[in-house]
Amino acid sequence: FFFLLERCGGRTRSARAPLSLSPNHAMASGSGLKTQEVKDITRIERIGAHSHIRGLGLDDALEARMVSQGMVGQANARKAAGVILQMIKEGHIAGRAVLIAGQPGTGKTAIAMGMAQELGTDTPFTAVSASEIFSLEMNKTEALTQAFRRSIGVRIKEETEIIEGEVVEIEVDRPAAGSSGKTGKLTLKTTEMETVYDLGQKMIDSLTKEKAQAGDVITIDKATGRISVLGRSFARSRDYDAMGPSTKFVQCPEGELQKRKEVVHVVSLHEVDVINSRQQGFLALFAGDTGEIKAEVREQIDQKVAEWREEGKAEIVPGVLFIDEVHMLDMECFSYLNRALESDLAPVLAVATNRGITRIRGTNYKSPHGIPIDLLDRLLIISTVPYTEKEIRQILKIRCEEEDVEMSEDAL
């Protein structure tokens, strides 16, 4: 996060003159200032144990393909997960939990990852290990509550007024020394009209920062004044001078310059909790220091979200909470889960374990999978079976491709 701040700061400084000069800078200022070069962060894809999984590998009839989307074998378990996913997407299942049970190394976490990929980017998916709940910083129920609320998304719709058009020209009047800030004019056009806008200091700085120039199609948010460049106009596609390989061409907008646009944001309830409960606001999300959040704050947020739902401003997106090694939870956590599943704001809970009949943590009672009987009655159980030799060979091949390793048939 701090690296990002530095990077943003570096980019802003390179667009304008530095705000304060150190002695070294002051000496160099005579020979012209050197702007700091900022390299873009390339997206680094980490190779993890399940990074090759792209989905559950099912066809339209929810039948499992033998090898598809990184998944191999486990046809019955994948089909069952697919049926549950379909119910989640259609909103027919809530307050239910799924137990993925099987021996170690039979693809339980892989199925949960596949479910997350199939749900898409808008549906929240939170994966935690049961042993993470026993942290020293906050009590167990608070850790579980935060995990639950991370898994519930709120899709908020809002209408904003924007100005969208193709830049015809930008004029900037540089003031004489000692006078007030820069002023200028911006000429925008659509296929039907053309308008000239007066620009102040801030808007000129924004245009400079976004490197907007004649021929670009831009949008200006009227509420915030934020400028975003959509791309070059097709009318300028014959200009060969200022074109890189990544230049994107868009049509010149039609109709009026001022438009009303519906913007949709998806945030999790936990993010809303953090922003409303801390003095430093949303910075706590990056620092990770969320601490315990008061119940009153959560109640107020739930009431507000309920109001928005009635007004049609927001809708709830129930996600999936995946708890691995669930036999590590104790009776207090299990009774909390039982209660939390009855709430109207409950995500679909998926838990996984590799234990058979074992002792419930913190008691002397034994039960299947180390889960109390009353919670076990609520679970839809998906069982996984050990892989055959042929399937293991296929998985190894997929992993070799993922990690760019060449293996001979004998080695496999």
Short mmCIF file of C-alpha atoms in Angstrom, two decimals:
data_model
loop_
_atom_site.label_atom_id
_atom_site.label_comp_id
_atom_site.label_asym_id
_atom_site.label_seq_id
_atom_site.Cartn_x
_atom_site.Cartn_y
_atom_site.Cartn_z
CA PHE A 1 0.00 0.00 0.00
CA PHE A 2 2.80 2.42 0.89
CA PHE A 3 4.57 1.48 -2.34
CA LEU A 4 1.40 2.41 -4.22
CA LEU A 5 1.24 5.72 -2.37
CA GLU A 6 4.84 6.43 -3.33
CA ARG A 7 4.06 5.49 -6.90
CA CYS A 8 1.00 7.75 -7.06
CA GLY A 9 2.98 10.52 -5.44
CA GLY A 10 5.79 10.03 -7.95
CA ARG A 11 3.40 10.19 -10.88
CA THR A 12 1.68 13.35 -9.57
CA ARG A 13 4.99 15.07 -8.96
CA SER A 14 6.23 14.23 -12.44
CA ALA A 15 3.13 15.93 -13.89
CA ARG A 16 3.71 19.18 -12.01
CA ALA A 17 6.63 21.01 -10.42
CA PRO A 18 7.75 19.54 -7.03
CA LEU A 19 6.09 21.13 -4.04
CA SER A 20 9.22 21.43 -1.88
CA LEU A 21 12.87 21.30 -2.87
CA SER A 22 15.71 19.78 -0.89
CA PRO A 23 19.13 21.53 -1.05
CA ASN A 24 20.28 19.06 -3.73
CA HIS A 25 17.18 19.81 -5.81
CA ALA A 26 17.74 23.55 -5.38
CA MET A 27 21.24 23.22 -6.80
CA ALA A 28 19.99 21.22 -9.76
CA SER A 29 17.13 23.61 -10.46
CA GLY A 30 19.40 25.91 -12.43
CA SER A 31 20.07 23.19 -15.02
CA GLY A 32 16.39 22.17 -15.24
CA LEU A 33 14.62 19.68 -12.94
CA LYS A 34 14.74 15.98 -13.66
CA THR A 35 11.34 14.35 -13.20
CA GLN A 36 11.37 11.07 -11.34
CA GLU A 37 10.82 8.09 -13.62
CA VAL A 38 8.07 5.78 -12.45
CA LYS A 39 7.82 2.26 -13.80
CA ASP A 40 4.41 0.66 -14.05
CA ILE A 41 3.74 -2.33 -11.86
CA THR A 42 3.38 -5.43 -13.98
CA ARG A 43 0.72 -7.82 -12.78
CA ILE A 44 2.47 -10.71 -11.08
CA GLU A 45 0.61 -14.01 -11.15
CA ARG A 46 1.81 -16.18 -8.28
CA ILE A 47 1.83 -19.89 -8.92
CA GLY A 48 0.04 -21.55 -6.01
CA ALA A 49 -1.22 -25.06 -5.33
CA HIS A 50 -4.57 -24.31 -7.01
CA SER A 51 -3.64 -21.54 -9.47
CA HIS A 52 -4.39 -23.84 -12.44
CA ILE A 53 -8.10 -24.09 -11.56
CA ARG A 54 -10.34 -21.95 -13.77
CA GLY A 55 -13.76 -23.38 -12.81
CA LEU A 56 -15.61 -26.63 -12.04
CA GLY A 57 -15.34 -27.98 -15.61
CA LEU A 58 -19.06 -28.67 -16.16
CA ASP A 59 -21.06 -28.57 -19.39
CA ASP A 60 -24.45 -26.85 -19.84
CA ALA A 61 -26.31 -29.85 -18.40
CA LEU A 62 -24.08 -29.65 -15.27
CA GLU A 63 -22.36 -32.93 -16.19
CA ALA A 64 -18.67 -33.02 -15.27
CA ARG A 65 -16.20 -33.31 -18.16
CA MET A 66 -13.34 -35.72 -17.46
CA VAL A 67 -10.60 -33.07 -17.76
CA SER A 68 -11.69 -29.43 -17.97
CA GLN A 69 -10.72 -26.01 -16.53
CA GLY A 70 -7.90 -27.61 -14.52
CA MET A 71 -10.22 -30.11 -12.78
CA VAL A 72 -9.67 -33.86 -13.17
CA GLY A 73 -11.95 -36.72 -12.03
CA GLN A 74 -14.29 -36.32 -8.99
CA ALA A 75 -17.24 -36.22 -11.42
CA ASN A 76 -19.98 -36.72 -8.78
CA ALA A 77 -18.55 -34.17 -6.33
CA ARG A 78 -18.14 -31.57 -9.09
CA LYS A 79 -21.66 -32.16 -10.39
CA ALA A 80 -23.07 -31.76 -6.85
CA ALA A 81 -21.07 -28.52 -6.42
CA GLY A 82 -22.41 -27.31 -9.79
CA VAL A 83 -26.04 -27.94 -8.75
CA ILE A 84 -25.49 -26.00 -5.49
CA LEU A 85 -23.82 -23.18 -7.45
CA GLN A 86 -26.80 -22.97 -9.80
CA MET A 87 -29.10 -22.64 -6.77
CA ILE A 88 -26.84 -19.88 -5.34
CA LYS A 89 -26.95 -17.94 -8.64
CA GLU A 90 -30.75 -18.19 -8.81
CA GLY A 91 -31.07 -17.18 -5.16
CA HIS A 92 -32.88 -20.39 -4.12
CA ILE A 93 -30.45 -21.39 -1.39
CA ALA A 94 -29.62 -19.39 1.71
CA GLY A 95 -29.04 -20.30 5.32
CA ARG A 96 -27.68 -23.61 4.12
CA ALA A 97 -24.19 -24.96 4.43
CA VAL A 98 -22.18 -27.39 2.32
CA LEU A 99 -19.68 -29.87 3.76
CA ILE A 100 -16.95 -31.17 1.43
CA ALA A 101 -15.61 -34.30 3.13
CA GLY A 102 -12.92 -36.69 1.98
CA GLN A 103 -9.40 -37.98 2.53
CA PRO A 104 -6.44 -35.60 2.40
CA GLY A 105 -5.38 -34.84 -1.19
CA THR A 106 -8.72 -35.64 -2.85
CA GLY A 107 -9.37 -32.11 -4.16
CA LYS A 108 -11.65 -30.56 -1.49
CA THR A 109 -10.01 -27.12 -1.63
CA ALA A 110 -9.82 -27.41 -5.43
CA ILE A 111 -13.63 -27.81 -5.62
CA ALA A 112 -14.10 -24.76 -3.37
CA MET A 113 -11.70 -22.75 -5.59
CA GLY A 114 -13.61 -23.94 -8.67
CA MET A 115 -16.87 -22.73 -7.08
CA ALA A 116 -15.29 -19.30 -6.46
CA GLN A 117 -14.11 -19.04 -10.08
CA GLU A 118 -17.55 -20.06 -11.45
CA LEU A 119 -19.32 -17.41 -9.35
CA GLY A 120 -17.43 -14.64 -11.15
CA THR A 121 -15.87 -11.42 -9.90
CA ASP A 122 -19.02 -9.76 -8.55
CA THR A 123 -19.88 -12.50 -6.05
CA PRO A 124 -17.74 -12.27 -2.88
CA PHE A 125 -15.78 -15.39 -1.96
CA THR A 126 -13.88 -15.55 1.33
CA ALA A 127 -11.60 -18.47 2.21
CA VAL A 128 -10.37 -18.90 5.78
CA SER A 129 -8.76 -21.73 7.70
CA ALA A 130 -10.43 -22.67 11.00
CA SER A 131 -7.18 -22.20 12.93
CA GLU A 132 -7.07 -18.50 11.81
CA ILE A 133 -10.15 -17.87 13.99
CA PHE A 134 -8.14 -18.43 17.18
CA SER A 135 -6.25 -15.13 17.02
CA LEU A 136 -4.96 -13.15 19.99
CA GLU A 137 -6.15 -9.78 18.67
CA MET A 138 -9.90 -10.40 18.62
CA ASN A 139 -12.32 -12.96 20.02
CA LYS A 140 -13.50 -15.95 18.00
CA THR A 141 -17.02 -14.76 17.28
CA GLU A 142 -15.71 -11.37 16.04
CA ALA A 143 -13.32 -13.12 13.63
CA LEU A 144 -16.20 -15.28 12.33
CA THR A 145 -18.53 -12.26 12.04
CA GLN A 146 -15.94 -10.40 9.98
CA ALA A 147 -15.49 -13.46 7.72
CA PHE A 148 -19.30 -13.69 7.29
CA ARG A 149 -19.65 -10.01 6.43
CA ARG A 150 -16.74 -10.17 3.98
CA SER A 151 -18.78 -12.77 2.10
CA ILE A 152 -21.89 -10.59 1.66
CA GLY A 153 -21.75 -8.01 -1.10
CA VAL A 154 -23.94 -4.94 -1.54
CA ARG A 155 -24.52 -3.84 -5.14
CA ILE A 156 -25.15 -0.09 -4.91
CA LYS A 157 -26.61 1.75 -7.90
CA GLU A 158 -26.25 5.49 -8.26
CA GLU A 159 -26.92 7.92 -11.08
CA THR A 160 -24.27 10.48 -11.93
CA GLU A 161 -24.22 13.28 -14.46
CA ILE A 162 -21.32 13.11 -16.88
CA ILE A 163 -20.08 15.14 -19.82
CA GLU A 164 -18.85 12.87 -22.62
CA GLY A 165 -17.39 14.07 -25.90
CA GLU A 166 -14.43 14.26 -28.27
CA VAL A 167 -11.81 16.91 -27.50
CA VAL A 168 -11.57 19.40 -30.37
CA GLU A 169 -8.96 21.63 -28.72
CA ILE A 170 -7.56 22.61 -25.33
CA GLU A 171 -6.37 26.19 -24.86
CA VAL A 172 -4.39 27.08 -21.74
CA ASP A 173 -3.54 30.71 -20.95
CA ARG A 174 -0.32 30.82 -19.00
CA PRO A 175 -0.48 33.82 -16.63
CA ALA A 176 2.17 36.51 -16.40
CA ALA A 177 4.46 36.27 -13.39
CA GLY A 178 2.76 37.18 -10.11
CA SER A 179 -0.82 36.94 -11.39
CA SER A 180 -3.48 34.37 -10.45
CA GLY A 181 -3.58 30.69 -11.55
CA LYS A 182 -3.90 29.27 -15.05
CA THR A 183 -7.15 29.52 -16.98
CA GLY A 184 -8.20 27.93 -20.25
CA LYS A 185 -10.90 26.71 -22.60
CA LEU A 186 -11.90 23.16 -23.56
CA THR A 187 -13.89 22.51 -26.73
CA LEU A 188 -15.85 19.23 -26.76
CA LYS A 189 -18.09 17.83 -29.49
CA THR A 190 -20.43 14.93 -30.17
CA THR A 191 -21.86 13.94 -33.57
CA GLU A 192 -24.62 16.54 -33.08
CA MET A 193 -23.22 19.46 -31.08
CA GLU A 194 -20.09 21.31 -29.99
CA THR A 195 -19.58 23.31 -26.77
CA VAL A 196 -16.78 25.40 -25.24
CA TYR A 197 -16.17 25.07 -21.47
CA ASP A 198 -14.11 27.43 -19.31
CA LEU A 199 -11.41 25.64 -17.31
CA GLY A 200 -10.00 26.45 -13.87
CA GLN A 201 -6.63 25.50 -12.37
CA LYS A 202 -7.77 22.08 -11.04
CA MET A 203 -9.35 20.93 -14.32
CA ILE A 204 -6.26 22.00 -16.29
CA ASP A 205 -4.11 19.96 -13.90
CA SER A 206 -6.43 16.95 -14.29
CA LEU A 207 -6.31 17.17 -18.10
CA THR A 208 -2.50 17.44 -17.99
CA LYS A 209 -2.28 14.45 -15.64
CA GLU A 210 -4.51 12.32 -17.88
CA LYS A 211 -2.51 13.50 -20.94
CA ALA A 212 -5.75 14.41 -22.75
CA GLN A 213 -5.22 15.91 -26.21
CA ALA A 214 -7.23 16.86 -29.29
CA GLY A 215 -8.88 13.77 -30.79
CA ASP A 216 -9.34 11.93 -27.45
CA VAL A 217 -12.81 10.91 -26.28
CA ILE A 218 -13.11 11.85 -22.59
CA THR A 219 -15.72 11.73 -19.81
CA ILE A 220 -15.93 14.29 -16.99
CA ASP A 221 -17.85 13.37 -13.82
CA LYS A 222 -19.74 16.55 -12.87
CA ALA A 223 -19.97 15.68 -9.17
CA THR A 224 -16.27 14.95 -8.58
CA GLY A 225 -14.64 16.58 -11.62
CA ARG A 226 -12.79 13.34 -12.39
CA ILE A 227 -11.61 13.04 -15.99
CA SER A 228 -11.08 9.70 -17.72
CA VAL A 229 -9.83 9.18 -21.26
CA LEU A 230 -11.81 6.46 -23.07
CA GLY A 231 -9.56 6.36 -26.16
CA ARG A 232 -8.81 8.03 -29.50
CA SER A 233 -11.64 8.95 -31.88
CA PHE A 234 -11.95 6.86 -35.07
CA ALA A 235 -11.74 10.14 -37.02
CA ARG A 236 -8.09 10.34 -35.93
CA SER A 237 -7.21 6.75 -36.88
CA ARG A 238 -5.24 8.06 -39.91
CA ASP A 239 -2.87 10.07 -37.69
CA TYR A 240 0.35 8.09 -37.53
CA ASP A 241 2.31 10.47 -35.32
CA ALA A 242 1.14 9.89 -31.74
CA MET A 243 0.02 6.27 -31.85
CA GLY A 244 1.37 3.42 -29.77
CA PRO A 245 0.51 -0.28 -30.19
CA SER A 246 -1.91 -0.03 -27.26
CA THR A 247 -3.94 2.89 -28.68
CA LYS A 248 -7.65 2.16 -28.34
CA PHE A 249 -10.09 3.67 -30.82
CA VAL A 250 -13.68 4.54 -29.88
CA GLN A 251 -16.64 6.08 -31.71
CA CYS A 252 -17.35 9.79 -31.31
CA PRO A 253 -20.27 9.97 -28.81
CA GLU A 254 -23.78 10.62 -30.14
CA GLY A 255 -26.53 12.92 -28.84
CA GLU A 256 -26.03 15.52 -26.15
CA LEU A 257 -22.79 16.18 -24.29
CA GLN A 258 -24.41 15.91 -20.83
CA LYS A 259 -25.69 12.44 -19.99
CA ARG A 260 -27.02 10.62 -16.95
CA LYS A 261 -25.17 7.40 -16.31
CA GLU A 262 -25.93 4.61 -13.83
CA VAL A 263 -22.85 3.49 -11.94
CA VAL A 264 -22.84 0.18 -10.04
CA HIS A 265 -20.42 -0.44 -7.16
CA VAL A 266 -20.09 -3.78 -5.35
CA VAL A 267 -18.70 -3.55 -1.81
CA SER A 268 -18.72 -6.10 0.98
CA LEU A 269 -20.56 -5.37 4.24
CA HIS A 270 -17.25 -5.71 6.10
CA GLU A 271 -15.72 -2.87 4.06
CA VAL A 272 -18.71 -0.66 4.93
CA ASP A 273 -18.30 -1.64 8.61
CA VAL A 274 -14.60 -0.70 8.64
CA ILE A 275 -15.09 2.64 6.87
CA ASN A 276 -17.81 3.63 9.35
CA SER A 277 -16.17 2.38 12.54
CA ARG A 278 -12.63 3.75 12.44
CA GLN A 279 -11.24 7.24 12.73
CA GLN A 280 -8.85 6.68 9.82
CA GLY A 281 -11.75 5.40 7.65
CA PHE A 282 -10.93 3.31 4.62
CA LEU A 283 -7.14 3.39 5.26
CA ALA A 284 -7.78 0.67 7.86
CA LEU A 285 -8.75 -1.64 4.97
CA PHE A 286 -5.20 -1.41 3.57
CA ALA A 287 -3.41 -1.50 6.91
CA GLY A 288 -5.33 -4.67 7.86
CA ASP A 289 -5.80 -3.28 11.38
CA THR A 290 -9.58 -3.47 11.52
CA GLY A 291 -9.82 -4.43 15.21
CA GLU A 292 -13.17 -5.27 16.79
CA ILE A 293 -16.18 -3.50 15.35
CA LYS A 294 -19.03 -2.52 17.68
CA ALA A 295 -22.39 -4.23 17.28
CA GLU A 296 -24.18 -0.83 17.21
CA VAL A 297 -22.24 0.19 14.09
CA ARG A 298 -23.25 -3.04 12.35
CA GLU A 299 -26.91 -2.62 13.33
CA GLN A 300 -27.00 0.91 11.89
CA ILE A 301 -25.38 -0.29 8.65
CA ASP A 302 -27.86 -3.20 8.36
CA GLN A 303 -30.76 -0.76 8.81
CA LYS A 304 -29.35 1.58 6.16
CA VAL A 305 -28.83 -1.30 3.70
CA ALA A 306 -32.41 -2.49 4.37
CA GLU A 307 -33.68 1.05 3.58
CA TRP A 308 -31.67 1.13 0.35
CA ARG A 309 -33.06 -2.26 -0.65
CA GLU A 310 -36.64 -1.01 -0.18
CA GLU A 311 -35.89 2.11 -2.23
CA GLY A 312 -34.30 0.01 -4.99
CA LYS A 313 -30.90 1.72 -4.57
CA ALA A 314 -29.08 -1.44 -3.50
CA GLU A 315 -29.35 -5.20 -3.63
CA ILE A 316 -27.67 -7.88 -1.57
CA VAL A 317 -25.24 -10.27 -3.29
CA PRO A 318 -24.86 -13.34 -1.03
CA GLY A 319 -21.41 -14.82 -1.56
CA VAL A 320 -19.62 -17.93 -0.32
CA LEU A 321 -17.64 -18.33 2.90
CA PHE A 322 -15.26 -21.31 2.74
CA ILE A 323 -13.85 -22.61 6.05
CA ASP A 324 -11.10 -25.21 5.63
CA GLU A 325 -10.14 -27.73 8.37
CA VAL A 326 -13.51 -27.12 10.07
CA HIS A 327 -12.83 -29.78 12.75
CA MET A 328 -10.45 -27.25 14.36
CA LEU A 329 -13.41 -25.08 15.49
CA ASP A 330 -14.77 -25.49 19.03
CA MET A 331 -18.34 -25.64 20.44
CA GLU A 332 -18.56 -21.84 20.81
CA CYS A 333 -17.79 -21.35 17.10
CA PHE A 334 -20.18 -24.10 16.01
CA SER A 335 -23.08 -22.64 18.02
CA TYR A 336 -22.29 -19.22 16.50
CA LEU A 337 -22.36 -20.73 12.97
CA ASN A 338 -25.71 -22.37 13.73
CA ARG A 339 -27.15 -19.02 14.80
CA ALA A 340 -25.53 -17.01 11.97
CA LEU A 341 -26.96 -19.31 9.28
CA GLU A 342 -30.51 -18.33 10.35
CA SER A 343 -29.84 -14.61 9.71
CA ASP A 344 -31.43 -13.07 6.61
CA LEU A 345 -27.99 -11.69 5.67
CA ALA A 346 -26.22 -15.06 5.49
CA PRO A 347 -23.81 -16.18 2.78
CA VAL A 348 -23.65 -19.79 1.62
CA LEU A 349 -21.26 -21.53 3.98
CA ALA A 350 -18.92 -24.19 2.57
CA VAL A 351 -16.78 -26.14 5.01
CA ALA A 352 -14.19 -28.86 4.37
CA THR A 353 -12.65 -31.52 6.59
CA ASN A 354 -10.62 -34.71 6.21
CA ARG A 355 -11.58 -36.30 9.56
CA GLY A 356 -13.93 -39.23 10.10
CA ILE A 357 -15.52 -39.81 13.52
CA THR A 358 -13.48 -37.65 15.86
CA ARG A 359 -13.74 -35.66 19.09
CA ILE A 360 -15.42 -32.24 18.96
CA ARG A 361 -12.77 -29.74 20.05
CA GLY A 362 -13.17 -28.67 23.68
CA THR A 363 -15.55 -31.56 24.62
CA ASN A 364 -15.34 -35.30 25.25
CA TYR A 365 -18.04 -36.13 22.69
CA LYS A 366 -17.27 -37.81 19.41
CA SER A 367 -19.20 -37.08 16.22
CA PRO A 368 -18.76 -37.49 12.44
CA HIS A 369 -16.16 -35.01 11.07
CA GLY A 370 -15.83 -33.42 14.55
CA ILE A 371 -19.01 -31.37 13.91
CA PRO A 372 -21.96 -31.30 16.42
CA ILE A 373 -25.01 -33.29 15.24
CA ASP A 374 -27.38 -30.28 15.17
CA LEU A 375 -25.11 -28.43 12.71
CA LEU A 376 -24.41 -31.61 10.76
CA ASP A 377 -28.17 -31.95 10.08
CA ARG A 378 -28.08 -28.63 8.19
CA LEU A 379 -25.18 -29.57 5.95
CA LEU A 380 -25.42 -30.82 2.38
CA ILE A 381 -22.52 -33.28 2.22
CA ILE A 382 -20.35 -33.62 -0.90
CA SER A 383 -17.91 -36.52 -0.54
CA THR A 384 -14.70 -36.82 -2.55
CA VAL A 385 -12.97 -40.10 -3.44
CA PRO A 386 -9.24 -40.81 -3.83
CA TYR A 387 -7.80 -40.23 -7.32
CA THR A 388 -6.81 -43.14 -9.54
CA GLU A 389 -3.24 -43.44 -10.89
CA LYS A 390 -4.38 -42.22 -14.34
CA GLU A 391 -6.01 -39.12 -12.81
CA ILE A 392 -2.92 -38.30 -10.73
CA ARG A 393 -0.81 -38.53 -13.91
CA GLN A 394 -3.20 -36.08 -15.62
CA ILE A 395 -3.04 -33.64 -12.65
CA LEU A 396 0.79 -33.77 -12.76
CA LYS A 397 0.71 -32.93 -16.48
CA ILE A 398 -1.53 -29.89 -15.81
CA ARG A 399 0.74 -28.74 -12.96
CA CYS A 400 3.83 -29.09 -15.22
CA GLU A 401 2.17 -26.91 -17.85
CA GLU A 402 1.25 -24.35 -15.17
CA GLU A 403 4.81 -24.15 -13.84
CA ASP A 404 6.52 -24.36 -17.28
CA VAL A 405 8.32 -27.58 -16.43
CA GLU A 406 8.99 -30.25 -19.06
CA MET A 407 8.66 -33.83 -17.81
CA SER A 408 9.28 -37.03 -19.73
CA GLU A 409 6.72 -39.86 -19.69
CA ASP A 410 9.10 -42.00 -17.57
CA ALA A 411 9.34 -39.26 -14.93
CA LEU A 412 5.53 -39.03 -14.80
#
